CSV table of C-alpha atoms (C1' of nucleotides) in Angstrom, one decimal:
chain,number,residue,atom,x,y,z
Y,19,UNK,CA,0.3,-10.8,-34.9
Y,20,UNK,CA,-1.4,-14.2,-34.6
Y,21,UNK,CA,1.3,-15.2,-32.2
Y,22,UNK,CA,0.5,-12.2,-30.0
Y,23,UNK,CA,-3.2,-13.0,-30.1
Y,24,UNK,CA,-2.4,-16.5,-28.9
Y,25,UNK,CA,-0.2,-15.4,-26.0
Y,26,UNK,CA,-2.6,-12.7,-25.0
Y,27,UNK,CA,-5.4,-15.2,-25.0
Y,28,UNK,CA,-3.6,-17.3,-22.5
Y,29,UNK,CA,-2.6,-14.3,-20.3
Y,30,UNK,CA,-6.1,-12.8,-20.3
Y,31,UNK,CA,-8.0,-16.0,-20.3
Y,32,UNK,CA,-10.1,-15.0,-23.3
Y,33,UNK,CA,-10.7,-17.0,-26.5
Y,34,UNK,CA,-8.7,-15.8,-29.5
Y,35,UNK,CA,-11.9,-15.1,-31.5
Y,36,UNK,CA,-12.9,-12.5,-28.8
Y,37,UNK,CA,-9.5,-10.9,-29.0
Y,38,UNK,CA,-9.2,-10.5,-32.7
Y,39,UNK,CA,-11.7,-7.8,-33.4
Y,40,UNK,CA,-10.1,-5.8,-30.6
Y,41,UNK,CA,-6.6,-6.3,-31.8
Y,42,UNK,CA,-7.8,-4.9,-35.2
Y,43,UNK,CA,-8.6,-1.7,-33.4
Y,44,UNK,CA,-5.3,-1.5,-31.5
Y,45,UNK,CA,-2.4,0.6,-32.5
Y,46,UNK,CA,1.3,-0.2,-32.0
Y,47,UNK,CA,3.3,2.5,-30.4
Y,48,UNK,CA,7.1,2.6,-30.4
Y,49,UNK,CA,8.6,4.3,-27.3
Y,50,UNK,CA,12.4,5.1,-27.3
Y,51,UNK,CA,14.1,4.8,-24.0
Y,52,UNK,CA,13.2,7.7,-21.7
Y,53,UNK,CA,10.1,8.7,-23.6
Y,54,UNK,CA,6.6,8.9,-22.0
Y,55,UNK,CA,3.5,6.9,-22.8
Y,56,UNK,CA,1.4,9.2,-20.4
Y,57,UNK,CA,2.2,12.2,-18.3
Y,58,UNK,CA,0.2,13.9,-15.6
Y,59,UNK,CA,-2.4,16.4,-16.7
Y,60,UNK,CA,-3.1,14.6,-20.0
Y,61,UNK,CA,-6.5,13.1,-20.4
Y,62,UNK,CA,-6.2,9.4,-19.5
Y,63,UNK,CA,-7.9,7.6,-22.4
Y,64,UNK,CA,-5.6,4.8,-23.5
Y,65,UNK,CA,-4.1,1.7,-22.0
Y,66,UNK,CA,-1.7,-0.8,-23.5
Y,67,UNK,CA,-0.1,-4.1,-23.4
Y,68,UNK,CA,3.7,-4.2,-23.4
Y,69,UNK,CA,5.0,-6.2,-26.3
Y,70,UNK,CA,8.7,-5.5,-25.8
Y,71,UNK,CA,10.9,-3.5,-23.5
Y,72,UNK,CA,10.1,-2.2,-20.1
Y,73,UNK,CA,8.1,0.7,-18.6
Y,74,UNK,CA,7.7,2.2,-15.2
Y,75,UNK,CA,4.7,3.8,-13.6
Y,76,UNK,CA,5.4,6.6,-11.2
Y,77,UNK,CA,4.2,9.9,-9.8
Y,78,UNK,CA,5.9,13.0,-8.4
Y,79,UNK,CA,4.5,14.7,-5.4
Y,80,UNK,CA,4.5,18.4,-4.5
Y,81,UNK,CA,7.9,18.2,-2.8
Y,82,UNK,CA,9.3,16.8,-6.0
Y,83,UNK,CA,9.7,13.3,-4.7
Y,84,UNK,CA,9.3,10.5,-7.2
Y,85,UNK,CA,7.5,7.2,-6.3
Y,86,UNK,CA,7.5,4.2,-8.5
Y,87,UNK,CA,4.2,2.3,-8.5
Y,88,UNK,CA,5.1,-0.5,-10.9
Y,89,UNK,CA,7.4,-1.9,-13.5
Y,90,UNK,CA,5.8,-3.6,-16.5
Y,91,UNK,CA,7.5,-5.9,-19.0
Y,92,UNK,CA,6.4,-8.0,-22.0
Y,93,UNK,CA,2.8,-9.3,-21.9
Y,94,UNK,CA,1.9,-7.1,-18.9
Y,95,UNK,CA,-0.6,-4.3,-19.0
Y,96,UNK,CA,0.4,-0.7,-18.8
Y,97,UNK,CA,-1.6,2.4,-18.5
Y,98,UNK,CA,-3.1,4.9,-15.9
Y,99,UNK,CA,-5.6,2.3,-14.8
Y,100,UNK,CA,-6.9,4.1,-11.7
Y,101,UNK,CA,-7.5,7.3,-13.7
Y,102,UNK,CA,-9.1,5.5,-16.6
Y,103,UNK,CA,-11.6,4.0,-14.1
Y,104,UNK,CA,-12.2,7.1,-12.1
Y,105,UNK,CA,-12.2,9.5,-15.0
Y,106,UNK,CA,-9.9,11.8,-13.2
Y,107,UNK,CA,-7.0,13.5,-15.0
Y,108,UNK,CA,-3.9,11.4,-15.0
Y,109,UNK,CA,-1.3,12.0,-12.2
Y,110,UNK,CA,1.0,9.2,-13.3
Y,111,UNK,CA,4.0,9.2,-15.6
Y,112,UNK,CA,4.6,6.1,-17.7
Y,113,UNK,CA,8.1,6.0,-19.1
Y,114,UNK,CA,10.1,3.6,-21.1
Y,115,UNK,CA,13.2,2.3,-19.3
Y,116,UNK,CA,14.2,0.4,-22.4
Y,117,UNK,CA,13.1,0.9,-26.0
Y,118,UNK,CA,9.5,-0.4,-25.9
Y,119,UNK,CA,6.7,-1.5,-28.2
Y,120,UNK,CA,3.2,-1.1,-26.8
Y,121,UNK,CA,0.0,-2.4,-28.3
Y,122,UNK,CA,-2.5,0.3,-27.3
Y,123,UNK,CA,-6.2,0.7,-27.3
Y,124,UNK,CA,-8.7,3.5,-26.5
Y,125,UNK,CA,-10.3,2.8,-23.2
Y,126,UNK,CA,-13.7,3.8,-24.6
Y,127,UNK,CA,-13.4,1.3,-27.4
Y,128,UNK,CA,-12.9,-1.5,-24.9
Y,129,UNK,CA,-15.8,-0.3,-22.8
Y,130,UNK,CA,-18.2,-0.4,-25.7
Y,131,UNK,CA,-16.9,-3.8,-26.7
Y,132,UNK,CA,-17.5,-5.1,-23.2
Y,133,UNK,CA,-21.1,-3.9,-23.3
Y,134,UNK,CA,-21.6,-6.1,-26.3
Y,135,UNK,CA,-19.7,-9.2,-25.1
Y,136,UNK,CA,-20.4,-10.9,-21.7
Y,137,UNK,CA,-17.1,-12.8,-22.0
Y,138,UNK,CA,-15.1,-9.6,-22.4
Y,139,UNK,CA,-17.0,-8.0,-19.6
Y,140,UNK,CA,-16.2,-10.9,-17.4
Y,141,UNK,CA,-12.6,-10.7,-18.4
Y,142,UNK,CA,-12.5,-7.0,-17.4
Y,143,UNK,CA,-13.9,-8.0,-14.1
Y,144,UNK,CA,-11.3,-10.6,-13.5
Y,145,UNK,CA,-8.6,-8.1,-14.6
Y,146,UNK,CA,-9.9,-5.6,-12.1
Y,147,UNK,CA,-9.9,-8.2,-9.4
Y,148,UNK,CA,-6.4,-9.3,-10.2
Y,149,UNK,CA,-5.2,-5.7,-10.0
Y,150,UNK,CA,-6.9,-5.4,-6.6
Y,151,UNK,CA,-5.2,-8.5,-5.3
Y,152,UNK,CA,-1.9,-7.1,-6.5
Y,153,UNK,CA,-2.4,-3.8,-4.6
Y,154,UNK,CA,-3.5,-5.6,-1.5
Y,155,UNK,CA,-0.4,-7.7,-1.6
Y,156,UNK,CA,1.6,-4.4,-1.8
Y,157,UNK,CA,-0.4,-3.0,1.2
Y,158,UNK,CA,0.6,-6.2,3.1
Y,159,UNK,CA,4.2,-5.6,2.3
Y,160,UNK,CA,4.2,-2.0,3.5
Y,161,UNK,CA,2.3,-2.9,6.7
Y,162,UNK,CA,4.2,-6.0,7.7
Y,163,UNK,CA,7.7,-6.2,6.1
Y,164,UNK,CA,10.8,-4.2,6.8
Y,165,UNK,CA,12.6,-2.4,4.0
Y,166,UNK,CA,15.1,-5.2,3.7
Y,167,UNK,CA,12.4,-7.8,3.4
Y,168,UNK,CA,10.6,-5.8,0.8
Y,169,UNK,CA,13.9,-5.6,-1.2
Y,170,UNK,CA,14.4,-9.4,-1.0
Y,171,UNK,CA,10.8,-9.9,-2.0
Y,172,UNK,CA,11.4,-7.7,-5.0
Y,173,UNK,CA,14.5,-9.6,-6.0
Y,174,UNK,CA,12.6,-12.9,-5.8
Y,175,UNK,CA,9.4,-11.8,-7.6
Y,176,UNK,CA,10.9,-9.6,-10.3
Y,177,UNK,CA,14.4,-10.9,-10.8
Y,178,UNK,CA,13.9,-10.5,-14.6
Y,179,UNK,CA,14.2,-6.7,-14.0
Y,180,UNK,CA,17.2,-6.8,-11.7
Y,181,UNK,CA,19.8,-5.9,-14.3
Y,182,UNK,CA,17.7,-3.5,-16.2
Y,183,UNK,CA,16.2,-1.2,-13.6
Y,184,UNK,CA,18.5,1.4,-11.8
Y,185,UNK,CA,18.7,0.7,-8.1
Y,186,UNK,CA,17.4,4.1,-7.1
Y,187,UNK,CA,14.1,3.3,-8.9
Y,188,UNK,CA,13.9,0.0,-7.0
Y,189,UNK,CA,14.5,1.9,-3.8
Y,190,UNK,CA,11.6,4.2,-4.7
Y,191,UNK,CA,9.4,1.2,-5.5
Y,192,UNK,CA,9.9,-0.3,-2.1
Y,193,UNK,CA,9.5,3.1,-0.4
Y,194,UNK,CA,13.0,4.1,0.7
Y,195,UNK,CA,15.8,6.3,-0.6
Y,196,UNK,CA,18.7,5.1,-2.8
Y,197,UNK,CA,21.1,5.7,0.1
Y,198,UNK,CA,19.1,3.4,2.4
Y,199,UNK,CA,18.9,0.7,-0.3
Y,200,UNK,CA,22.6,0.9,-0.8
Y,201,UNK,CA,23.2,0.4,2.9
Y,202,UNK,CA,20.8,-2.6,3.0
Y,203,UNK,CA,22.6,-4.2,0.0
Y,204,UNK,CA,26.0,-3.7,1.7
Y,205,UNK,CA,24.6,-5.3,4.9
Y,206,UNK,CA,23.3,-8.3,2.9
Y,207,UNK,CA,26.6,-8.7,1.0
Y,208,UNK,CA,28.5,-8.7,4.3
Y,209,UNK,CA,26.3,-11.4,5.8
Y,210,UNK,CA,26.5,-13.7,2.8
I,12,UNK,CA,-35.9,-4.5,4.3
I,13,UNK,CA,-37.3,-2.4,1.5
I,14,UNK,CA,-35.5,0.5,3.0
I,15,UNK,CA,-32.2,-1.4,2.9
I,16,UNK,CA,-32.8,-2.4,-0.7
I,17,UNK,CA,-33.2,1.2,-1.7
I,18,UNK,CA,-30.1,2.4,0.2
I,19,UNK,CA,-28.1,-0.4,-1.3
I,20,UNK,CA,-29.4,0.3,-4.7
I,21,UNK,CA,-27.9,3.8,-4.5
I,22,UNK,CA,-24.6,2.7,-3.0
I,23,UNK,CA,-24.1,-0.1,-5.5
I,24,UNK,CA,-25.6,1.7,-8.5
I,25,UNK,CA,-27.9,-1.3,-9.2
I,26,UNK,CA,-31.7,-1.1,-9.7
I,27,UNK,CA,-33.8,-2.4,-6.9
I,28,UNK,CA,-35.4,-5.1,-9.0
I,29,UNK,CA,-31.9,-6.6,-9.6
I,30,UNK,CA,-31.2,-6.5,-5.9
I,31,UNK,CA,-34.3,-8.1,-4.5
I,32,UNK,CA,-33.8,-11.7,-5.6
I,33,UNK,CA,-30.3,-11.5,-4.1
I,34,UNK,CA,-31.5,-10.0,-0.8
I,35,UNK,CA,-33.9,-12.9,-0.5
I,36,UNK,CA,-30.9,-15.3,-0.4
I,37,UNK,CA,-29.0,-13.2,2.1
I,38,UNK,CA,-28.8,-14.0,5.8
I,39,UNK,CA,-28.6,-11.5,8.6
I,40,UNK,CA,-25.8,-12.2,11.1
I,41,UNK,CA,-25.5,-10.6,14.5
I,42,UNK,CA,-22.0,-10.1,15.8
I,43,UNK,CA,-21.5,-9.1,19.4
I,44,UNK,CA,-18.6,-6.8,20.1
I,45,UNK,CA,-15.3,-8.7,19.8
I,46,UNK,CA,-16.7,-11.6,17.8
I,47,UNK,CA,-15.3,-12.6,14.5
I,48,UNK,CA,-17.0,-12.8,11.1
I,49,UNK,CA,-14.0,-14.6,9.6
I,50,UNK,CA,-10.7,-15.9,10.9
I,51,UNK,CA,-7.6,-17.1,9.1
I,52,UNK,CA,-7.6,-20.7,8.0
I,53,UNK,CA,-11.4,-20.8,7.5
I,54,UNK,CA,-12.6,-21.3,4.0
I,55,UNK,CA,-13.5,-17.9,2.6
I,56,UNK,CA,-16.9,-18.2,1.1
I,57,UNK,CA,-19.1,-15.4,2.3
I,58,UNK,CA,-19.0,-11.6,2.1
I,59,UNK,CA,-21.3,-9.1,3.7
I,60,UNK,CA,-22.7,-5.6,3.9
I,61,UNK,CA,-22.6,-3.9,7.2
I,62,UNK,CA,-26.0,-2.8,8.3
I,63,UNK,CA,-25.1,-1.6,11.7
I,64,UNK,CA,-22.0,-1.4,13.9
I,65,UNK,CA,-18.4,-1.4,12.9
I,66,UNK,CA,-15.9,-4.1,11.9
I,67,UNK,CA,-12.2,-4.1,11.3
I,68,UNK,CA,-10.2,-6.2,8.8
I,69,UNK,CA,-6.7,-7.1,9.9
I,70,UNK,CA,-4.1,-9.8,9.8
I,71,UNK,CA,-1.4,-11.0,12.1
I,72,UNK,CA,2.1,-11.9,10.9
I,73,UNK,CA,4.5,-14.6,12.0
I,74,UNK,CA,6.0,-12.2,14.7
I,75,UNK,CA,2.6,-11.6,16.1
I,76,UNK,CA,2.3,-8.1,14.8
I,77,UNK,CA,-1.3,-7.0,14.0
I,78,UNK,CA,-2.0,-4.8,10.9
I,79,UNK,CA,-5.3,-3.2,10.3
I,80,UNK,CA,-6.3,-3.2,6.6
I,81,UNK,CA,-9.7,-1.5,6.9
I,82,UNK,CA,-12.6,-0.3,9.1
I,83,UNK,CA,-16.0,-0.8,7.7
I,84,UNK,CA,-19.2,0.8,8.9
I,85,UNK,CA,-22.9,0.8,7.9
I,86,UNK,CA,-23.6,0.3,4.1
I,87,UNK,CA,-20.0,-0.6,3.5
I,88,UNK,CA,-18.9,-4.0,2.3
I,89,UNK,CA,-17.0,-6.4,4.5
I,90,UNK,CA,-15.4,-9.7,3.8
I,91,UNK,CA,-12.2,-11.4,2.8
I,92,UNK,CA,-12.4,-10.0,-0.7
I,93,UNK,CA,-8.9,-10.8,-1.9
I,94,UNK,CA,-9.3,-14.4,-0.7
I,95,UNK,CA,-12.7,-14.8,-2.2
I,96,UNK,CA,-11.3,-13.7,-5.5
I,97,UNK,CA,-8.2,-15.8,-5.4
I,98,UNK,CA,-9.7,-18.8,-3.8
I,99,UNK,CA,-6.9,-19.0,-1.3
I,100,UNK,CA,-7.7,-19.7,2.4
I,101,UNK,CA,-8.4,-16.6,4.4
I,102,UNK,CA,-5.6,-14.9,6.2
I,103,UNK,CA,-7.6,-12.0,7.5
I,104,UNK,CA,-9.5,-11.5,10.7
I,105,UNK,CA,-12.8,-9.6,10.5
I,106,UNK,CA,-13.9,-8.6,14.0
I,107,UNK,CA,-16.7,-6.5,15.3
I,108,UNK,CA,-15.6,-3.4,17.2
I,109,UNK,CA,-19.1,-2.6,18.1
I,110,UNK,CA,-22.2,-4.8,18.1
I,111,UNK,CA,-22.8,-5.4,14.4
I,112,UNK,CA,-25.5,-6.6,12.1
I,113,UNK,CA,-24.3,-7.9,8.8
I,114,UNK,CA,-26.3,-8.9,5.7
I,115,UNK,CA,-24.3,-11.8,4.3
I,116,UNK,CA,-24.3,-13.8,1.1
I,117,UNK,CA,-22.5,-16.8,-0.2
I,118,UNK,CA,-19.9,-15.7,-2.8
I,119,UNK,CA,-20.9,-18.6,-5.0
I,120,UNK,CA,-24.5,-17.5,-5.1
I,121,UNK,CA,-23.4,-14.0,-6.2
I,122,UNK,CA,-21.2,-15.5,-8.9
I,123,UNK,CA,-23.9,-17.6,-10.4
I,124,UNK,CA,-26.3,-14.7,-10.3
I,125,UNK,CA,-23.7,-12.6,-12.1
I,126,UNK,CA,-23.5,-15.2,-14.9
I,127,UNK,CA,-27.2,-14.7,-15.5
I,128,UNK,CA,-27.3,-10.9,-15.2
I,129,UNK,CA,-25.2,-8.6,-17.3
I,130,UNK,CA,-26.1,-5.7,-15.0
I,131,UNK,CA,-25.0,-7.5,-11.9
I,132,UNK,CA,-21.8,-8.6,-13.7
I,133,UNK,CA,-21.1,-5.0,-14.5
I,134,UNK,CA,-21.8,-4.0,-11.0
I,135,UNK,CA,-19.3,-6.5,-9.7
I,136,UNK,CA,-16.7,-5.1,-12.2
I,137,UNK,CA,-17.3,-1.6,-11.0
I,138,UNK,CA,-17.0,-2.8,-7.4
I,139,UNK,CA,-13.7,-4.5,-8.1
I,140,UNK,CA,-12.5,-1.3,-9.8
I,141,UNK,CA,-13.5,0.8,-6.9
I,142,UNK,CA,-11.7,-1.5,-4.5
I,143,UNK,CA,-8.6,-1.2,-6.7
I,144,UNK,CA,-8.7,2.6,-6.7
I,145,UNK,CA,-9.0,2.5,-2.9
I,146,UNK,CA,-5.9,0.3,-2.5
I,147,UNK,CA,-4.0,2.4,-5.0
I,148,UNK,CA,-4.8,5.5,-2.9
I,149,UNK,CA,-3.5,3.7,0.1
I,150,UNK,CA,-0.3,2.8,-1.8
I,151,UNK,CA,0.0,6.5,-2.6
I,152,UNK,CA,-0.3,7.4,1.1
I,153,UNK,CA,2.4,4.9,2.1
I,154,UNK,CA,4.8,6.0,-0.7
I,155,UNK,CA,4.4,9.8,-0.4
I,156,UNK,CA,3.0,10.8,3.0
I,157,UNK,CA,4.6,11.0,6.4
I,158,UNK,CA,3.0,9.2,9.4
I,159,UNK,CA,1.7,12.5,10.6
I,160,UNK,CA,0.1,13.3,7.2
I,161,UNK,CA,-1.4,9.8,7.1
I,162,UNK,CA,-3.0,10.4,10.5
I,163,UNK,CA,-4.4,13.7,9.5
I,164,UNK,CA,-5.8,12.1,6.3
I,165,UNK,CA,-7.4,9.4,8.4
I,166,UNK,CA,-9.0,12.0,10.7
I,167,UNK,CA,-10.4,13.8,7.7
I,168,UNK,CA,-11.6,10.8,5.7
I,169,UNK,CA,-13.0,8.7,8.5
I,170,UNK,CA,-13.9,11.1,11.2
I,171,UNK,CA,-17.1,9.1,11.8
I,172,UNK,CA,-14.9,6.4,13.4
I,173,UNK,CA,-12.7,8.7,15.5
I,174,UNK,CA,-14.5,8.2,18.8
I,175,UNK,CA,-15.2,4.5,18.3
I,176,UNK,CA,-11.9,3.0,17.3
I,177,UNK,CA,-9.1,2.6,19.8
I,178,UNK,CA,-6.1,4.7,18.9
I,179,UNK,CA,-3.7,1.8,18.8
I,180,UNK,CA,-5.8,0.3,15.9
I,181,UNK,CA,-5.6,3.6,14.0
I,182,UNK,CA,-1.8,3.5,14.5
I,183,UNK,CA,-1.8,0.0,13.1
I,184,UNK,CA,-3.9,1.2,10.1
I,185,UNK,CA,-1.5,3.9,9.3
I,186,UNK,CA,1.5,1.6,9.8
I,187,UNK,CA,3.1,2.9,13.0
I,188,UNK,CA,3.1,1.8,16.7
I,189,UNK,CA,0.7,3.2,19.3
I,190,UNK,CA,3.7,5.0,20.9
I,191,UNK,CA,4.5,6.9,17.8
I,192,UNK,CA,1.0,7.9,17.2
I,193,UNK,CA,0.7,9.2,20.7
I,194,UNK,CA,3.8,11.4,20.1
I,195,UNK,CA,2.4,12.7,16.9
I,196,UNK,CA,-0.9,13.6,18.6
I,197,UNK,CA,1.0,15.4,21.4
I,198,UNK,CA,3.0,17.4,18.9
I,199,UNK,CA,-0.2,18.3,16.9
I,200,UNK,CA,-1.9,19.4,20.2
I,201,UNK,CA,1.0,21.6,21.1
I,202,UNK,CA,1.0,23.3,17.8
I,203,UNK,CA,-2.7,24.0,17.8
H,16,DC,C1',41.2,12.0,-25.1
H,17,DA,C1',38.8,15.0,-21.9
H,18,DC,C1',34.4,16.1,-20.2
H,19,DC,C1',29.9,15.3,-18.5
H,20,DG,C1',26.0,13.1,-16.6
H,21,DT,C1',24.2,9.1,-14.4
H,22,DT,C1',24.5,5.5,-11.1
H,23,DC,C1',26.1,3.7,-7.0
H,24,DT,C1',28.5,3.8,-2.7
H,25,DT,C1',30.1,5.6,1.8
H,26,DA,C1',30.3,8.6,5.7
H,27,DA,C1',28.5,12.0,9.0
H,28,DC,C1',24.7,13.8,11.3
H,29,DC,C1',19.9,14.2,12.3
H,30,DC,C1',15.2,12.9,12.8
H,31,DT,C1',11.6,9.6,13.3
H,32,DG,C1',9.8,5.5,14.7
H,33,DT,C1',10.6,1.1,17.8
H,34,DT,C1',11.1,-1.1,22.1
H,35,DT,C1',10.6,-1.5,26.8
H,36,DA,C1',8.9,0.0,30.9
H,37,DA,C1',6.2,2.7,34.0
H,38,DG,C1',2.2,5.3,35.5
H,39,DG,C1',-2.5,7.2,35.1
H,40,DC,C1',-7.3,6.7,33.9
H,41,DG,C1',-11.7,4.6,33.3
H,42,DC,C1',-14.6,0.7,33.4
H,43,DC,C1',-16.4,-3.7,34.7
H,44,DG,C1',-17.0,-7.7,37.7
H,45,DG,C1',-16.5,-9.7,42.0
M,11,DC,C1',-15.4,-0.8,47.3
M,12,DC,C1',-11.5,-2.9,45.4
M,13,DG,C1',-8.8,-5.3,41.9
M,14,DG,C1',-7.8,-6.0,37.3
M,15,DC,C1',-7.7,-5.0,32.6
M,16,DG,C1',-7.6,-2.3,28.5
M,17,DC,C1',-6.3,2.0,26.8
M,18,DC,C1',-3.4,5.9,26.5
M,19,DT,C1',0.5,8.6,27.4
M,20,DT,C1',5.4,9.5,28.6
M,21,DA,C1',10.2,8.6,29.1
M,22,DA,C1',14.8,6.7,27.8
M,23,DA,C1',17.7,4.0,24.9
M,24,DC,C1',18.1,2.3,20.5
M,25,DA,C1',17.7,1.2,15.5
M,26,DG,C1',16.9,2.5,11.0
M,27,DG,C1',16.0,5.5,7.3
M,28,DG,C1',16.5,10.5,5.6
M,29,DT,C1',19.7,14.2,4.2
M,30,DT,C1',23.7,16.0,2.5
M,31,DA,C1',27.9,15.7,0.6
M,32,DA,C1',31.8,13.6,-1.5
M,33,DG,C1',33.9,10.4,-4.5
M,34,DA,C1',34.4,6.2,-7.6
M,35,DA,C1',33.0,3.8,-11.8
M,36,DC,C1',30.9,3.8,-16.1
M,37,DG,C1',29.3,5.3,-20.7
M,38,DG,C1',28.5,8.4,-24.1
M,39,DT,C1',29.8,12.6,-26.6
M,40,DG,C1',32.3,16.5,-28.4
DNA sequence: CACCGTTCTTAACCCTGTTTAAGGCGCCGG
DNA sequence: CCGGCGCCTTAAACAGGGTTAAGAACGGTG
């Protein structure tokens, strides 16, 4: 546990002594492959840090189409962040793609802690800002890159997931169908 | 000026007495139609609130293709937010589409003020969170909606801009070419 | 082992958006 | 008043992803 605190301290840019009282309130959740951390309709009240394994965030629209918003591995944050912020009921699935261990905390607990600690409050602000920058990067990719370029970008940025995530979910993440991704991969293989 | 402080107070959810010392440090900038508030390469160090007029945020990729990230009207925030956060040099143009007045502030000044004021710090956090929710909504639209649906969404959400923004910029905002938007509009007109 | 579900690929056809080019319209400056 | 420019639309040829369907490869299970 002390090891975790130290790693988190680095990732979050927060001193260990600020982290410890929070970790004491956190619960470890084991998620077998295929199980869900959150589902739409549930009240969104917890978020988590992935200790081990891999989860994906996705939603399903009225036509039944799945869209993957994110993959999150060890030491990354998972949870229905937008819904936690806005207080709206969750519309996102969070599912384990590999057996996962999550360290999870009530959102409310974190909010109260932030009211008492300027450092924690600042950390939450930096976190929100970092999430924003992430999404803006994604907007950039949809506006300016072709599907093939988005795929190559994914391979570069998230190569640690390449063997572990089924291709049709990568296709969904970059906004195309599995068939189209297959075609792109064939084209790339031919060229190189 | 007192009127502005009151409106801003509502928009930002911050008491007027917190706002006043900041407004005293802000500068008003007049921007004739077509002029730029920021350009790529410049150091990103200011942000602003639109008092009057209309600006667009966009970037241009290596192939020369423009992509519009946002339109911002009165009482909305403008500025190279992602670059201010990350400290990277700006890659976004911010241009007046109509003669604009901006109330603008050095980012650094705001940061220092936030260190001294927990309320202001919290406001900045809520602001970052709201920006994140915005971008996630946009991600949702790219992943799940067709171009036609994105156009209709735009018409619903931002009807105040409809007469004032050229259609080819709306096309760029929703991620298609002007030609494609023109066809969509023709199809919609025929159906209704 | 045979069976099943999942994943990935390929092919055919269709639909939508891109590209390029042309023409109309409105507006501004000379 | 005319010329030019920006904006919008339309057309035609093309490219690229969507849809559907079929089949191969794999892994797990009865």
